[in-house]
Short mmCIF file of C-alpha atoms and ligand atoms in Angstrom, two decimals:
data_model
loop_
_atom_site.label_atom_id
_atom_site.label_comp_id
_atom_site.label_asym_id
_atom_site.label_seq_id
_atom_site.Cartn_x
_atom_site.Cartn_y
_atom_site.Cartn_z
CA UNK V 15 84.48 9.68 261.82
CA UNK V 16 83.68 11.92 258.63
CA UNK V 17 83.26 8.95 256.48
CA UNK V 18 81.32 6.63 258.93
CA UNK V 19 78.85 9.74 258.69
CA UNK V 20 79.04 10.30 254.94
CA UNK V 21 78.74 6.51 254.69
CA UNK V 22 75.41 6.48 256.95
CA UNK V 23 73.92 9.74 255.36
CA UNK V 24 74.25 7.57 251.92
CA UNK V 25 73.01 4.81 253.47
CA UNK V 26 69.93 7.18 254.76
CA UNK V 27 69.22 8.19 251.16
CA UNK V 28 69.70 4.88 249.53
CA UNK V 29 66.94 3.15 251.65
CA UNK V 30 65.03 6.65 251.18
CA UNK V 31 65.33 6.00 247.23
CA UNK V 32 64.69 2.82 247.39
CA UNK V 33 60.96 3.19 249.21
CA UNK V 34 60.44 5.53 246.51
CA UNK V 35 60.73 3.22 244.22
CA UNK V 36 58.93 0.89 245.25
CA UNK V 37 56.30 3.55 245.85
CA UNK V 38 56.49 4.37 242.07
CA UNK V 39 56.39 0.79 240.97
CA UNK V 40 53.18 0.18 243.04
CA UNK V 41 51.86 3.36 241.55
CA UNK V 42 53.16 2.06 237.59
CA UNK V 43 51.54 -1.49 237.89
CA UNK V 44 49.01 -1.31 240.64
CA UNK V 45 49.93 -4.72 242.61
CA UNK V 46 53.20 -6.12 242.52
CA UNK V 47 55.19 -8.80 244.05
CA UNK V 48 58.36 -9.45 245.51
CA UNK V 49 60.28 -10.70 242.90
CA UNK V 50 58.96 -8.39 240.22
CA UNK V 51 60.66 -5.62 242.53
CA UNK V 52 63.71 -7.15 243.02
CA UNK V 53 64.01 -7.47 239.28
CA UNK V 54 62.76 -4.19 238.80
CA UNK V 55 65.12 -2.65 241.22
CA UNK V 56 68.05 -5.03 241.10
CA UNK V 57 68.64 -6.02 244.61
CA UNK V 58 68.42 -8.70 246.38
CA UNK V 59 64.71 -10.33 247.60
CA UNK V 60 66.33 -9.71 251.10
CA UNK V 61 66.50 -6.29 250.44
CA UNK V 62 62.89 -5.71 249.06
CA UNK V 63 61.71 -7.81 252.13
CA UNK V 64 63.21 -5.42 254.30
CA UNK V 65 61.93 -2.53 253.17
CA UNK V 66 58.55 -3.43 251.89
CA UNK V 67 58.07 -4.47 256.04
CA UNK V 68 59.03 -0.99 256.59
CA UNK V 69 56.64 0.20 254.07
CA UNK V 70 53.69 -1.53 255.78
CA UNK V 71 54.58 -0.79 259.26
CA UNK V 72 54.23 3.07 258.22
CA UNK V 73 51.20 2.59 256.31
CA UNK V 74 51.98 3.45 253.02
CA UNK V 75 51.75 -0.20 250.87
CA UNK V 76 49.19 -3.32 251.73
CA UNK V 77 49.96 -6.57 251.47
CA UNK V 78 47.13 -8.19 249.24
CA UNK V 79 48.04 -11.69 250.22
CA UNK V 80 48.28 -14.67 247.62
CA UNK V 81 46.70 -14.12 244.67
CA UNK V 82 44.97 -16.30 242.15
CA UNK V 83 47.28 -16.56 238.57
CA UNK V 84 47.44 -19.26 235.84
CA UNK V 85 50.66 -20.79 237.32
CA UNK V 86 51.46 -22.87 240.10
CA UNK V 87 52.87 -20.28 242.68
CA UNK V 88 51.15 -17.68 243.87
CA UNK V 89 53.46 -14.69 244.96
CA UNK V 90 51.50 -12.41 247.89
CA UNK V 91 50.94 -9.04 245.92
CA UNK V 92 51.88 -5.66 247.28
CA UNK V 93 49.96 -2.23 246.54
CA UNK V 94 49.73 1.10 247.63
CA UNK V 95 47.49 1.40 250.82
CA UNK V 96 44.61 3.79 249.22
CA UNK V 97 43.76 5.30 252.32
CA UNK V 98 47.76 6.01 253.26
CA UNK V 99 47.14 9.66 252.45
CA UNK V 100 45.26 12.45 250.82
CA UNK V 101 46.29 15.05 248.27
CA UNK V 102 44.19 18.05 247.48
CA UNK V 103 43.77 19.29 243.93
CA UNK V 104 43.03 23.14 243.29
CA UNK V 105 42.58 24.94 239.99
CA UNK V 106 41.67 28.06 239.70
CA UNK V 107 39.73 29.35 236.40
CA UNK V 108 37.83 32.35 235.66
CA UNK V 109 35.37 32.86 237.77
CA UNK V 110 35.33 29.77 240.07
CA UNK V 111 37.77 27.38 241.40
CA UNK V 112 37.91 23.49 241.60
CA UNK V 113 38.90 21.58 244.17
CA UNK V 114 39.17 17.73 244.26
CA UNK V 115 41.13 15.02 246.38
CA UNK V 116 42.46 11.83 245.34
CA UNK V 117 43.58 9.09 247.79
CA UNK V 118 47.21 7.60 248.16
CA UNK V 119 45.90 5.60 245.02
CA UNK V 120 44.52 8.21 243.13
CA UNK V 121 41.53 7.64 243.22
CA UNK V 122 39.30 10.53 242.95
CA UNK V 123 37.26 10.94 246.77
CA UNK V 124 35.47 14.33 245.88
CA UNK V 125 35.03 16.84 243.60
CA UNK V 126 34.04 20.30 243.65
CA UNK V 127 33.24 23.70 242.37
CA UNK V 128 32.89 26.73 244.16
CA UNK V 129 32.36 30.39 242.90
CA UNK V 130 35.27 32.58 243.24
CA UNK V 131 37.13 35.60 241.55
CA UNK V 132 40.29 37.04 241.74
CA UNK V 133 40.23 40.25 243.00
CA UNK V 134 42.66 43.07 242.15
CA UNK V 135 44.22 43.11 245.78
CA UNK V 136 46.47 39.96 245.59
CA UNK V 137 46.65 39.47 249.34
CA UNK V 138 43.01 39.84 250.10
CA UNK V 139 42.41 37.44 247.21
CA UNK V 140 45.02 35.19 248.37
CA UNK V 141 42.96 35.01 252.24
CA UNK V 142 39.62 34.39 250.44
CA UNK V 143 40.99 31.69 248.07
CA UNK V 144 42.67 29.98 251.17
CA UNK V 145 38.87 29.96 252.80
CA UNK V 146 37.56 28.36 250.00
CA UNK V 147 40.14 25.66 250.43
CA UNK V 148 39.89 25.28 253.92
CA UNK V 149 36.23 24.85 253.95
CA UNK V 150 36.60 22.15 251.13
CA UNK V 151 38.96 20.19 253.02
CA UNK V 152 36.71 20.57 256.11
CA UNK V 153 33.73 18.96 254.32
CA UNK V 154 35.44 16.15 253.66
CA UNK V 155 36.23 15.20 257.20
CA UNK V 156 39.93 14.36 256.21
CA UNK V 157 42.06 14.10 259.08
CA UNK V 158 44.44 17.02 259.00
CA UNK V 159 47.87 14.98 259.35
CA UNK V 160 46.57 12.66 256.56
CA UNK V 161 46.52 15.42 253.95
CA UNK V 162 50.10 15.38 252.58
CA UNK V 163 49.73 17.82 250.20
CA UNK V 164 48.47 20.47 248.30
CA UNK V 165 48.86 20.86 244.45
CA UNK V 166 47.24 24.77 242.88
CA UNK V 167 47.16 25.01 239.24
CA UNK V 168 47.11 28.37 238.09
CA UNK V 169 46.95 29.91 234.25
CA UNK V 170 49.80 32.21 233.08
CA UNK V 171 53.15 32.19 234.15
CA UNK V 172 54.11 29.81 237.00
CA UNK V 173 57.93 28.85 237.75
CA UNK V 174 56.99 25.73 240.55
CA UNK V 175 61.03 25.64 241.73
CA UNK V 176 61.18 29.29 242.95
CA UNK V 177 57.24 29.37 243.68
CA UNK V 178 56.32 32.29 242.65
CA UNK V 179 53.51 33.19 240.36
CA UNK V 180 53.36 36.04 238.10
CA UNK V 181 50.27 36.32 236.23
CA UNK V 182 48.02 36.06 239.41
CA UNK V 183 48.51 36.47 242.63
CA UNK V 184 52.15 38.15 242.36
CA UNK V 185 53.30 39.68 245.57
CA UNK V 186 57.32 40.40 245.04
CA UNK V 187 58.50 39.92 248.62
CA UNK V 188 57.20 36.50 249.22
CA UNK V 189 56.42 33.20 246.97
CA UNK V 190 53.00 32.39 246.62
CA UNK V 191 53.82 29.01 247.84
CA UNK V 192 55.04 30.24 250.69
CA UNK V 193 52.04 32.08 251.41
CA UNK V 194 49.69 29.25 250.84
CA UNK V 195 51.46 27.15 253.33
CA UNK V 196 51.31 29.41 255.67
CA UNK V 197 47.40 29.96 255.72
CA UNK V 198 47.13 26.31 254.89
CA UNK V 199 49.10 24.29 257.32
CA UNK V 200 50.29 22.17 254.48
CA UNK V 201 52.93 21.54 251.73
CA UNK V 202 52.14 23.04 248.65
CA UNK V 203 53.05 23.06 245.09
CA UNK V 204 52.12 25.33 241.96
CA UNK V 205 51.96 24.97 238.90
CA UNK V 206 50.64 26.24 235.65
CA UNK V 207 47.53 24.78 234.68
CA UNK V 208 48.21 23.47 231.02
CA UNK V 209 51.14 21.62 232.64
CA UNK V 210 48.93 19.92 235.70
CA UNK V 211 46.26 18.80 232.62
CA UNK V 212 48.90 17.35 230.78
CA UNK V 213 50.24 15.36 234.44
CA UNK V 214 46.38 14.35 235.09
CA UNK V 215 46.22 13.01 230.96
CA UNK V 216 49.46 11.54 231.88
CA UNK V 217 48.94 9.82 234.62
CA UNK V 218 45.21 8.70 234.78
CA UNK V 219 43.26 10.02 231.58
CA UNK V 220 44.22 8.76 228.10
CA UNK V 221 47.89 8.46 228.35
CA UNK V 222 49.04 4.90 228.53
CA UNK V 223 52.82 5.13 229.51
CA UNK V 224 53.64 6.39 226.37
CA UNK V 225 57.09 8.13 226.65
CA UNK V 226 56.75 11.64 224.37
CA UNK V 227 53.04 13.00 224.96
CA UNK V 228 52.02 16.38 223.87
CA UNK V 229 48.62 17.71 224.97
CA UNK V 230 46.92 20.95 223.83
CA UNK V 231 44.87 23.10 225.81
CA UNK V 232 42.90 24.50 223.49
CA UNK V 233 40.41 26.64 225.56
CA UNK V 234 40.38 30.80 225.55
CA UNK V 235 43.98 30.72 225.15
CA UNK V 236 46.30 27.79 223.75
CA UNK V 237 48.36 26.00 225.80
CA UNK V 238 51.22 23.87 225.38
CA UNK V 239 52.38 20.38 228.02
CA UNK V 240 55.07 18.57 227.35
CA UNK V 241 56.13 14.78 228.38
CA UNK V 242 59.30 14.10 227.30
CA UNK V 243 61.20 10.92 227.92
CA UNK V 244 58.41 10.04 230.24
CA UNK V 245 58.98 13.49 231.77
CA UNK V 246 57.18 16.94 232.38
CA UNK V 247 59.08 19.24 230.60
CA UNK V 248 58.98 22.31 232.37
CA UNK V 249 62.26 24.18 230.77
CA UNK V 250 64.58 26.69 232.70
CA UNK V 251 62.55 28.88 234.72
CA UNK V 252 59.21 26.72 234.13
CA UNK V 253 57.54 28.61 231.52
CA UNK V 254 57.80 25.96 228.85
CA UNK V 255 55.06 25.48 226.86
CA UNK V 256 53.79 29.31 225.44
CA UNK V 257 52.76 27.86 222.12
CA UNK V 258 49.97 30.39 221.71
CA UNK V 259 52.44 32.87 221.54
CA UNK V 260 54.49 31.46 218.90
CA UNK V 261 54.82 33.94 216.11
CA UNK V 262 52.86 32.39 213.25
CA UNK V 263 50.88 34.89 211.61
CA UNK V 264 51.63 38.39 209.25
CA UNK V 265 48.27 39.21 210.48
CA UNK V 266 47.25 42.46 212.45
CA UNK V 267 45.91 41.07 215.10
CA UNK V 268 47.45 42.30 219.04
CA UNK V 269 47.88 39.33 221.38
CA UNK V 270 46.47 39.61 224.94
CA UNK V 271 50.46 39.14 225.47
CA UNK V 272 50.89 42.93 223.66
CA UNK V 273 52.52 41.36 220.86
CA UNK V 274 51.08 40.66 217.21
CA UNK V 275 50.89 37.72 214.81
CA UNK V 276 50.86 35.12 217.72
CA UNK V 277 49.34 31.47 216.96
CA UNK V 278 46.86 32.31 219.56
CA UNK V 279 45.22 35.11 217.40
CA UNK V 280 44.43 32.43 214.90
CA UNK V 281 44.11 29.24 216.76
CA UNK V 282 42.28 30.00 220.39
CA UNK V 283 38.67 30.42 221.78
CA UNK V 284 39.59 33.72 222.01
CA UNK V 285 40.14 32.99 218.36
CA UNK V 286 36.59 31.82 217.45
CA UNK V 287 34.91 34.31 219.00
CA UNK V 288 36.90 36.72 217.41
CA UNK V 289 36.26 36.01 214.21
CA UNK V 290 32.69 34.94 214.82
CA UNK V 291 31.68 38.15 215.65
CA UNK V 292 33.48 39.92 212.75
CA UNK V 293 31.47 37.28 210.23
CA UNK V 294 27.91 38.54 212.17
CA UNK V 295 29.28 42.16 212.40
CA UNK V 296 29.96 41.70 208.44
CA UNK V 297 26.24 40.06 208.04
CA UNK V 298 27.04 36.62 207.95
CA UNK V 299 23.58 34.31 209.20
CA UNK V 300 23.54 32.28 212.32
CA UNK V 301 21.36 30.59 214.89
CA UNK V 302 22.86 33.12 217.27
CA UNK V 303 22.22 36.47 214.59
CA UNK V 304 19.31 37.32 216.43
CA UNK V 305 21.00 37.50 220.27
CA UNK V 306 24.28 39.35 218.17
CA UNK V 307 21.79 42.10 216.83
CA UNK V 308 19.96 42.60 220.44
CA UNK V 309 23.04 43.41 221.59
CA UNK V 310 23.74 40.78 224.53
CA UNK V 311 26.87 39.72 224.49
CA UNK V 312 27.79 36.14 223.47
CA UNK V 313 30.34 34.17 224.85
CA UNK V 314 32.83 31.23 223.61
CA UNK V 315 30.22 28.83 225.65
CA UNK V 316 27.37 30.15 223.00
CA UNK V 317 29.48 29.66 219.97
CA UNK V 318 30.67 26.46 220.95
CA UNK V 319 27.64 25.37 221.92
CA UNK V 320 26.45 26.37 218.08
CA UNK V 321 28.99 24.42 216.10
CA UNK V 322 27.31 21.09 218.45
CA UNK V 323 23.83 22.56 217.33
CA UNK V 324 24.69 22.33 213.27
CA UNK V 325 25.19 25.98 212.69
CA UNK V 326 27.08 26.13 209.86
CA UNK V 327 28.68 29.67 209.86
CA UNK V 328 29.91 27.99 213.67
CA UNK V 329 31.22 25.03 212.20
CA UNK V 330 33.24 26.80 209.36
CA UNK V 331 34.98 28.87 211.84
CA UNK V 332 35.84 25.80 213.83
CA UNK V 333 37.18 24.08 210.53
CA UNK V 334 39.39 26.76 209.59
CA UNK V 335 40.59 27.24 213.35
CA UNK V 336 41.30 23.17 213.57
CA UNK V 337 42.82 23.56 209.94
CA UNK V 338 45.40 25.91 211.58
CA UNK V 339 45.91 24.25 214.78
CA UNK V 340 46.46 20.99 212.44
CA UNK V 341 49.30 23.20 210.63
CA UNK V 342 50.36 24.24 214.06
CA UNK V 343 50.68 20.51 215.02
CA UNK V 344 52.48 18.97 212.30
CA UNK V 345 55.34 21.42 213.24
CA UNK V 346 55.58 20.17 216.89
CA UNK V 347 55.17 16.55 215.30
CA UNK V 348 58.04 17.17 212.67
CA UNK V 349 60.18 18.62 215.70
CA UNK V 350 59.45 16.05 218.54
CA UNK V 351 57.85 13.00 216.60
CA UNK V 352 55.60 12.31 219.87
CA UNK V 353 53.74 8.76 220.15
CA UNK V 354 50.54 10.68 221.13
CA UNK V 355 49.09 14.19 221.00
CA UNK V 356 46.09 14.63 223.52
CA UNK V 357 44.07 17.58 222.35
CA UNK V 358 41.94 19.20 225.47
CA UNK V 359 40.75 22.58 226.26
CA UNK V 360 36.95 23.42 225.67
CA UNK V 361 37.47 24.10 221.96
CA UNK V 362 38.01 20.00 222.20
CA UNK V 363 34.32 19.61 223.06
CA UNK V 364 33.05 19.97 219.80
CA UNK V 365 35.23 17.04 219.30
CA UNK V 366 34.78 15.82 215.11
CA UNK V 367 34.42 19.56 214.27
CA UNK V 368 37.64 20.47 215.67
CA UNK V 369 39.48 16.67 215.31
CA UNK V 370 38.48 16.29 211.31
CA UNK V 371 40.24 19.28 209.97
CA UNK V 372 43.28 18.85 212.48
CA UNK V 373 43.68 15.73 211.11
CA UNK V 374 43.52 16.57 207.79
CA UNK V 375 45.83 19.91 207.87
CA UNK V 376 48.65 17.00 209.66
CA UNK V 377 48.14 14.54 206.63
CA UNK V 378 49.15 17.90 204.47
CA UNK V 379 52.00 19.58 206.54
CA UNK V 380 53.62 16.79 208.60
CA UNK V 381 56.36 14.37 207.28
CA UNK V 382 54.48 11.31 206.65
CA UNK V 383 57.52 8.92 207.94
CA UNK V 384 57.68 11.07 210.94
CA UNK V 385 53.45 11.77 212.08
CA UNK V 386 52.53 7.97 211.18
CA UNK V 387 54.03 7.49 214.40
CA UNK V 388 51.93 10.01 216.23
CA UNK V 389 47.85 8.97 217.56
CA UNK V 390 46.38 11.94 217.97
CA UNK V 391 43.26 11.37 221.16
CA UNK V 392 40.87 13.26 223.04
CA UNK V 393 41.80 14.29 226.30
CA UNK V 394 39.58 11.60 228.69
CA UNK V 395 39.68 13.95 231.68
CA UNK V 396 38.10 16.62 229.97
CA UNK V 397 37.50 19.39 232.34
CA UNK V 398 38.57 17.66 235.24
CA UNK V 399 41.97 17.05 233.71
CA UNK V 400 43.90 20.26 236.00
CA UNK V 401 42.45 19.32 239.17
CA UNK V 402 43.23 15.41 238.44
CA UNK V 403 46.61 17.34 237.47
CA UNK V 404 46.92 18.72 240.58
CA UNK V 405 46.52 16.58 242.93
CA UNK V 406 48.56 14.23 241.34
CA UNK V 407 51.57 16.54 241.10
CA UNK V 408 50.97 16.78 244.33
CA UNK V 409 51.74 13.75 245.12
CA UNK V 410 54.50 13.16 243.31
CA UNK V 411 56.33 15.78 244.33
CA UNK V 412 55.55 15.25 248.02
CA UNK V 413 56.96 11.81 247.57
CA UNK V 414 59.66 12.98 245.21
CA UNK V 415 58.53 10.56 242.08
CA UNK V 416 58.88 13.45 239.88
ZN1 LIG N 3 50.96 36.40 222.36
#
């Protein structure tokens, strides 16, 4: 009796892994045919009959019908159905938070921006952010039971297995997740936002199945998202990935993470504007020496904004911050010899200001034999890149592809 169980419960998760994977195949090569997944999976066309019926009786893959190629027989093609599902996207940034949400093909359905700001009370802030959400996902006149999941992205410390967050929204006797769901009515997932960027990049920005991927989120801070062996690397607890507080520099410089010398005190926004203002405070000339001396304060935006505008005391601060970041880089390329590096974060829209000298500093530090390997590309997402991320980790967790 035990083993007629044990043998149906494995027979229950094989046919469960198996729709998965034909899920993920449909998701890998858009339309696909029988006998490319039999091949792909190894069983029999039987088999893949069997369950790709089941998979269109629930919804979740079309059949395209017979399609026109260069040979004589023309397989029917199988795809995802788009409209299968919904996943919502959330990412939460300084002052505002952006929501999107893709279809069961991920394609992108809406997009949008609302003002919001964490407040010091974390449970009053979690009740306001939940609004926001709800309100989104009522504009779009999704039906509820279609929405399959929820992905957040948040900055700081995340660990997406336990669910809790620590940098925002930290309330010890409960897991954020767990108090999402329960003012959302629907699955959701965390995770920390330089991680869902680098998923989004992955998955539909400028990676192209490339099997080690870096990206860099070079924006106030400097993040850090690994793909390794075609996998997000999250690390024990999940808090892989805090290059910008790598100990780098003998400088005397405290880190918004209380410690000194950190990358991120040299290579950052936080960065620039340091040093920007230290130049005008030491009576260096810019287009922005006139706002400086009124007194108004200038932000990252303003700076950034005057490296794209020609000012040269702007771009010589972004050439010696993308000189270090290039140092930075040919260590991570020496120690994990990726096939691409995707280099994002709003520091990246200044884009040759920032990519010239990175380049450069590689060519000098990196091991040629090792970093000829390595392209080094624009993130294509830009600042849509987290929510993307988002959504997309949320559904690939929710279907368990990840
Ligand atoms: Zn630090």
């Amino acid at each position: 009796m035990t083993t007629t169980l044990f043998k149906q419960a494995e027979e229950k998760n094989r046919t469960a892994l198996l729709k998965q994977q034909i899920i993920n195949l449909c998701i890998q090569g858009g339309g696909t045919s029988i006998s490319e997944l039999s091949k792909a999976l190894m069983v029999s066309v039987p088999t893949v009959t069997k369950f790709l019926g089941e998979l269109i009786d629930e919804g979740f893959v079309y059949d395209f019908g017979k399609q026109e190629n260069a040979g004589g027989r023309q397989p029917n093609i199988y795809g995802l159905n788009p409209h299968a599902g919904y996943f919502i996207g959330v990412e939460l940034r300084k002052k505002t938070v952006q929501m999107a949400a893709i279809n069961f093909k991920a394609q992108v359905v809406a997009n949008r921006e609302e003002p919001y700001l964490v407040s010091e009370d974390s449970m009053e802030s979690i009740d306001r952010l939940c609004g926001v959400i709800r309100s989104f996902i009522a504009r779009q006149k999704l039906p509820a039971e279609k929405i399959l999941a929820i992905g957040v992205s948040i900055s700081g410390r995340v660990n997406p297995e336990s669910g809790y967050s620590y940098s925002y929204f930290f309330v010890e006797e409960q897991p954020l997740v767990q108090l999402l769901e329960e003012r959302l009515g629907h699955r959701v997932y965390i995770e920390n936002d330089t991680r869902a960027a680098t998923y989004g990049e992955y998955m539909s920005g400028v990676g192209n199945n490339e099997k080690t991927m870096l990206y860099i989120n070079a924006s106030w801070g400097l993040g850090l998202g690994m793909i390794l062996d075609g996998k997000l690397f999250y690390g024990k607890s999940g808090f892989s990935g805090e290059y910008g507080h790598f100990p780098m520099f003998d400088n005397e410089v405290i880190c918004r993470c209380g410690k000194r010398g950190c990358l991120e005190t040299g290579v950052s926004g936080s960065a620039v504007h340091r040093i920007f203002l230290e130049r005008l405070a030491q009576g260096r000339i810019s287009m922005l020496s006139d706002k400086f001396r009124s007194g108004a304060a200038l932000s990252l935006d303003d700076i950034l904004d005057a490296v794209l505008k020609e000012d040269v005391l702007a771009i010589e601060i972004m050439e010696s911050v993308g000189h270090k970041l290039g140092k930075a880089l040919a260590g991570l390329i020496n120690m994990f010899n990726p096939e691409l590096i995707v280099l994002g974060g709003t520091l990246a829209t200044t884009r040759d200001y920032l990519m010239l000298p990175v380049k450069s500093a590689i060519n000098k530090y990196s091991l040629r034999m090792v970093s000829k390997d390595t392209q080094i590309k624009f993130s294509r997402l830009g600042e849509n890149a987290g929510v993307v991320g988002a959504c997309l980790l949320a559904r690939g967790k929710s279907l368990h592809l990840l």
